[in-house]
């Protein structure tokens, strides 16, 4: 594999090799640069990964607001992991003000994709603690998102 990849997929792939130290020496700064390139080119997996680096301070300074910015981009692109972490950020008020309704919307969207059991478990737990009107509003917003996904977004 080239050490100067052109496509977002190859940038993401090499970024993970640098992050994990697979086949090459681990270098979190290089991983972050590659994830950013791929993320700016619209790769939702790279947007999610870059958000994680900002949340954990790997190769970049910890910055929860920047993490949320990238989670939101991934979430809006339909990435279940981005949706889940966007939801958790809103639930905990990490990098954004707490918003239980918007939090449930994103976690519900992630859970509906059935990618990870954890997404479903967290959603089901929230069903027990949120008010019926919050859940109803969150599901309405989730349906709106699905209806208009890709319409007028970047």
PDB file of C-alpha atoms in Angstrom:
ATOM      1  CA  UNK A   1       0.000   0.000   0.000  1.00  0.00           C
ATOM      2  CA  UNK A   2       1.165   3.506  -0.822  1.00  0.00           C
ATOM      3  CA  UNK A   3       2.197   5.786   2.040  1.00  0.00           C
ATOM      4  CA  UNK A   4       0.571   8.694   0.169  1.00  0.00           C
ATOM      5  CA  UNK A   5      -2.924   7.348  -0.577  1.00  0.00           C
ATOM      6  CA  UNK A   6      -5.283   9.243  -2.865  1.00  0.00           C
ATOM      7  CA  UNK A   7      -8.739   7.787  -2.221  1.00  0.00           C
ATOM      8  CA  UNK A   8     -10.579   8.368   1.077  1.00  0.00           C
ATOM      9  CA  UNK A   9     -10.840   4.574   1.534  1.00  0.00           C
ATOM     10  CA  UNK A  10      -7.062   4.131   1.197  1.00  0.00           C
ATOM     11  CA  UNK A  11      -6.454   7.145   3.474  1.00  0.00           C
ATOM     12  CA  UNK A  12      -8.737   5.577   6.091  1.00  0.00           C
ATOM     13  CA  UNK A  13      -7.036   2.192   5.731  1.00  0.00           C
ATOM     14  CA  UNK A  14      -3.525   3.638   6.145  1.00  0.00           C
ATOM     15  CA  UNK A  15      -4.773   5.844   8.994  1.00  0.00           C
ATOM     16  CA  UNK A  16      -5.878   2.750  10.898  1.00  0.00           C
ATOM     17  CA  UNK A  17      -2.490   1.101  10.265  1.00  0.00           C
ATOM     18  CA  UNK A  18      -0.769   4.139  11.811  1.00  0.00           C
ATOM     19  CA  UNK A  19      -3.280   4.249  14.670  1.00  0.00           C
ATOM     20  CA  UNK A  20      -2.883   0.558  15.524  1.00  0.00           C
ATOM     21  CA  UNK A  21       0.755   0.125  14.513  1.00  0.00           C
ATOM     22  CA  UNK A  22      -0.095  -2.588  11.990  1.00  0.00           C
ATOM     23  CA  UNK A  23       2.629  -3.272   9.379  1.00  0.00           C
ATOM     24  CA  UNK A  24       4.154   0.157  10.208  1.00  0.00           C
ATOM     25  CA  UNK A  25       5.200   1.975  13.387  1.00  0.00           C
ATOM     26  CA  UNK A  26       2.275   3.499  15.263  1.00  0.00           C
ATOM     27  CA  UNK A  27       1.988   7.260  14.684  1.00  0.00           C
ATOM     28  CA  UNK A  28      -1.230   8.860  15.942  1.00  0.00           C
ATOM     29  CA  UNK A  29      -0.436  12.247  14.385  1.00  0.00           C
ATOM     30  CA  UNK A  30      -0.120  10.658  10.944  1.00  0.00           C
ATOM     31  CA  UNK A  31      -3.321   8.674  11.604  1.00  0.00           C
ATOM     32  CA  UNK A  32      -5.148  11.902  12.474  1.00  0.00           C
ATOM     33  CA  UNK A  33      -3.894  13.631   9.293  1.00  0.00           C
ATOM     34  CA  UNK A  34      -5.033  10.727   7.130  1.00  0.00           C
ATOM     35  CA  UNK A  35      -8.421  10.466   8.870  1.00  0.00           C
ATOM     36  CA  UNK A  36      -8.883  14.235   8.393  1.00  0.00           C
ATOM     37  CA  UNK A  37      -8.096  13.983   4.650  1.00  0.00           C
ATOM     38  CA  UNK A  38     -10.582  11.138   4.201  1.00  0.00           C
ATOM     39  CA  UNK A  39     -13.147  12.849   6.483  1.00  0.00           C
ATOM     40  CA  UNK A  40     -12.951  16.097   4.521  1.00  0.00           C
ATOM     41  CA  UNK A  41     -13.509  14.015   1.376  1.00  0.00           C
ATOM     42  CA  UNK A  42     -16.789  12.785   2.848  1.00  0.00           C
ATOM     43  CA  UNK A  43     -15.839   9.343   4.199  1.00  0.00           C
ATOM     44  CA  UNK A  44     -18.201   8.825   7.139  1.00  0.00           C
ATOM     45  CA  UNK A  45     -16.025   6.105   8.716  1.00  0.00           C
ATOM     46  CA  UNK A  46     -13.107   8.558   8.738  1.00  0.00           C
ATOM     47  CA  UNK A  47     -15.366  11.291  10.159  1.00  0.00           C
ATOM     48  CA  UNK A  48     -16.320   8.936  12.986  1.00  0.00           C
ATOM     49  CA  UNK A  49     -12.668   7.889  13.541  1.00  0.00           C
ATOM     50  CA  UNK A  50     -11.474  11.515  13.602  1.00  0.00           C
ATOM     51  CA  UNK A  51     -14.152  12.311  16.174  1.00  0.00           C
ATOM     52  CA  UNK A  52     -12.839   9.467  18.337  1.00  0.00           C
ATOM     53  CA  UNK A  53      -9.278  10.809  18.092  1.00  0.00           C
ATOM     54  CA  UNK A  54     -10.468  14.237  19.277  1.00  0.00           C
ATOM     55  CA  UNK A  55     -12.460  12.681  22.101  1.00  0.00           C
ATOM     56  CA  UNK A  56      -9.473  10.614  23.287  1.00  0.00           C
ATOM     57  CA  UNK A  57      -6.627  12.995  22.418  1.00  0.00           C
ATOM     58  CA  UNK A  58      -4.876  10.581  20.063  1.00  0.00           C
ATOM     59  CA  UNK A  59      -2.634  12.443  17.595  1.00  0.00           C
ATOM     60  CA  UNK A  60      -4.567  15.659  18.325  1.00  0.00           C
ATOM     61  CA  UNK A  61      -5.397  17.706  21.436  1.00  0.00           C
ATOM     62  CA  UNK A  62      -8.543  16.532  23.251  1.00  0.00           C
ATOM     63  CA  UNK A  63     -11.401  18.678  21.964  1.00  0.00           C
ATOM     64  CA  UNK A  64     -14.949  17.480  22.652  1.00  0.00           C
ATOM     65  CA  UNK A  65     -16.552  20.139  20.455  1.00  0.00           C
ATOM     66  CA  UNK A  66     -14.385  19.076  17.526  1.00  0.00           C
ATOM     67  CA  UNK A  67     -15.216  15.418  18.269  1.00  0.00           C
ATOM     68  CA  UNK A  68     -18.935  16.223  18.126  1.00  0.00           C
ATOM     69  CA  UNK A  69     -18.495  18.151  14.867  1.00  0.00           C
ATOM     70  CA  UNK A  70     -17.110  15.008  13.212  1.00  0.00           C
ATOM     71  CA  UNK A  71     -19.593  12.645  14.892  1.00  0.00           C
ATOM     72  CA  UNK A  72     -22.411  14.819  13.539  1.00  0.00           C
ATOM     73  CA  UNK A  73     -21.024  14.730   9.987  1.00  0.00           C
ATOM     74  CA  UNK A  74     -20.758  10.927  10.183  1.00  0.00           C
ATOM     75  CA  UNK A  75     -24.225  10.687  11.756  1.00  0.00           C
ATOM     76  CA  UNK A  76     -25.792  12.846   9.052  1.00  0.00           C
ATOM     77  CA  UNK A  77     -24.197  10.588   6.435  1.00  0.00           C
ATOM     78  CA  UNK A  78     -26.029   7.632   8.011  1.00  0.00           C
ATOM     79  CA  UNK A  79     -23.034   6.131   9.847  1.00  0.00           C
ATOM     80  CA  UNK A  80     -24.416   4.081  12.773  1.00  0.00           C
ATOM     81  CA  UNK A  81     -21.279   4.567  14.895  1.00  0.00           C
ATOM     82  CA  UNK A  82     -21.357   8.330  14.328  1.00  0.00           C
ATOM     83  CA  UNK A  83     -25.075   8.373  15.162  1.00  0.00           C
ATOM     84  CA  UNK A  84     -24.470   6.427  18.377  1.00  0.00           C
ATOM     85  CA  UNK A  85     -21.609   8.637  19.606  1.00  0.00           C
ATOM     86  CA  UNK A  86     -23.501  11.782  18.596  1.00  0.00           C
ATOM     87  CA  UNK A  87     -26.365  10.481  20.732  1.00  0.00           C
ATOM     88  CA  UNK A  88     -24.068   9.725  23.684  1.00  0.00           C
ATOM     89  CA  UNK A  89     -22.463  13.188  23.388  1.00  0.00           C
ATOM     90  CA  UNK A  90     -25.919  14.808  23.568  1.00  0.00           C
ATOM     91  CA  UNK A  91     -26.911  12.499  26.442  1.00  0.00           C
ATOM     92  CA  UNK A  92     -23.821  13.411  28.499  1.00  0.00           C
ATOM     93  CA  UNK A  93     -23.410  17.026  27.362  1.00  0.00           C
ATOM     94  CA  UNK A  94     -19.945  16.268  25.979  1.00  0.00           C
ATOM     95  CA  UNK A  95     -18.965  19.024  23.532  1.00  0.00           C
ATOM     96  CA  UNK A  96     -22.636  20.039  23.189  1.00  0.00           C
ATOM     97  CA  UNK A  97     -25.426  21.025  25.587  1.00  0.00           C
ATOM     98  CA  UNK A  98     -27.368  18.054  26.988  1.00  0.00           C
ATOM     99  CA  UNK A  99     -30.437  17.279  24.906  1.00  0.00           C
ATOM    100  CA  UNK A 100     -32.169  14.016  25.862  1.00  0.00           C
ATOM    101  CA  UNK A 101     -34.646  14.155  22.961  1.00  0.00           C
ATOM    102  CA  UNK A 102     -32.011  14.760  20.271  1.00  0.00           C
ATOM    103  CA  UNK A 103     -29.799  12.184  21.999  1.00  0.00           C
ATOM    104  CA  UNK A 104     -32.527   9.554  21.742  1.00  0.00           C
ATOM    105  CA  UNK A 105     -33.108  10.441  18.085  1.00  0.00           C
ATOM    106  CA  UNK A 106     -29.505   9.603  17.139  1.00  0.00           C
ATOM    107  CA  UNK A 107     -29.241   6.519  19.359  1.00  0.00           C
ATOM    108  CA  UNK A 108     -32.560   5.256  17.963  1.00  0.00           C
ATOM    109  CA  UNK A 109     -31.317   5.776  14.384  1.00  0.00           C
ATOM    110  CA  UNK A 110     -28.123   3.845  15.205  1.00  0.00           C
ATOM    111  CA  UNK A 111     -30.087   1.050  16.912  1.00  0.00           C
ATOM    112  CA  UNK A 112     -32.444   0.704  13.948  1.00  0.00           C
ATOM    113  CA  UNK A 113     -29.449  -0.140  11.724  1.00  0.00           C
ATOM    114  CA  UNK A 114     -28.764  -3.196  13.941  1.00  0.00           C
ATOM    115  CA  UNK A 115     -24.985  -2.886  13.572  1.00  0.00           C
ATOM    116  CA  UNK A 116     -24.099  -3.268  17.269  1.00  0.00           C
ATOM    117  CA  UNK A 117     -26.048  -4.850  20.115  1.00  0.00           C
ATOM    118  CA  UNK A 118     -24.834  -2.030  22.386  1.00  0.00           C
ATOM    119  CA  UNK A 119     -26.735   0.549  20.303  1.00  0.00           C
ATOM    120  CA  UNK A 120     -29.966  -1.383  20.854  1.00  0.00           C
ATOM    121  CA  UNK A 121     -29.286  -1.931  24.575  1.00  0.00           C
ATOM    122  CA  UNK A 122     -28.664   1.774  25.228  1.00  0.00           C
ATOM    123  CA  UNK A 123     -31.748   2.741  23.226  1.00  0.00           C
ATOM    124  CA  UNK A 124     -33.878   0.243  25.153  1.00  0.00           C
ATOM    125  CA  UNK A 125     -32.506   1.552  28.455  1.00  0.00           C
ATOM    126  CA  UNK A 126     -33.410   5.126  27.444  1.00  0.00           C
ATOM    127  CA  UNK A 127     -36.927   3.948  26.583  1.00  0.00           C
ATOM    128  CA  UNK A 128     -37.333   3.157  30.299  1.00  0.00           C
ATOM    129  CA  UNK A 129     -36.136   6.530  31.621  1.00  0.00           C
ATOM    130  CA  UNK A 130     -37.372   9.131  29.109  1.00  0.00           C
ATOM    131  CA  UNK A 131     -40.931  10.431  29.093  1.00  0.00           C
ATOM    132  CA  UNK A 132     -43.307   9.093  26.411  1.00  0.00           C
ATOM    133  CA  UNK A 133     -43.570  12.588  24.881  1.00  0.00           C
ATOM    134  CA  UNK A 134     -39.756  12.864  24.585  1.00  0.00           C
ATOM    135  CA  UNK A 135     -39.591   9.452  22.932  1.00  0.00           C
ATOM    136  CA  UNK A 136     -42.430  10.340  20.571  1.00  0.00           C
ATOM    137  CA  UNK A 137     -40.723  13.611  19.580  1.00  0.00           C
ATOM    138  CA  UNK A 138     -37.353  11.886  19.142  1.00  0.00           C
ATOM    139  CA  UNK A 139     -38.886   9.216  16.883  1.00  0.00           C
ATOM    140  CA  UNK A 140     -40.652  11.951  14.893  1.00  0.00           C
ATOM    141  CA  UNK A 141     -37.286  13.672  14.383  1.00  0.00           C
ATOM    142  CA  UNK A 142     -35.658  10.345  13.457  1.00  0.00           C
ATOM    143  CA  UNK A 143     -38.344   9.732  10.826  1.00  0.00           C
ATOM    144  CA  UNK A 144     -37.872  13.274   9.476  1.00  0.00           C
ATOM    145  CA  UNK A 145     -34.135  12.618   9.241  1.00  0.00           C
ATOM    146  CA  UNK A 146     -34.696   9.383   7.312  1.00  0.00           C
ATOM    147  CA  UNK A 147     -37.240  11.068   5.060  1.00  0.00           C
ATOM    148  CA  UNK A 148     -34.928  13.948   4.155  1.00  0.00           C
ATOM    149  CA  UNK A 149     -31.563  12.176   4.480  1.00  0.00           C
ATOM    150  CA  UNK A 150     -29.275  13.406   1.760  1.00  0.00           C
ATOM    151  CA  UNK A 151     -31.645  16.231   0.757  1.00  0.00           C
ATOM    152  CA  UNK A 152     -29.770  19.524   1.045  1.00  0.00           C
ATOM    153  CA  UNK A 153     -27.003  18.122   3.243  1.00  0.00           C
ATOM    154  CA  UNK A 154     -23.327  18.055   2.347  1.00  0.00           C
TER     155      UNK A 154
END
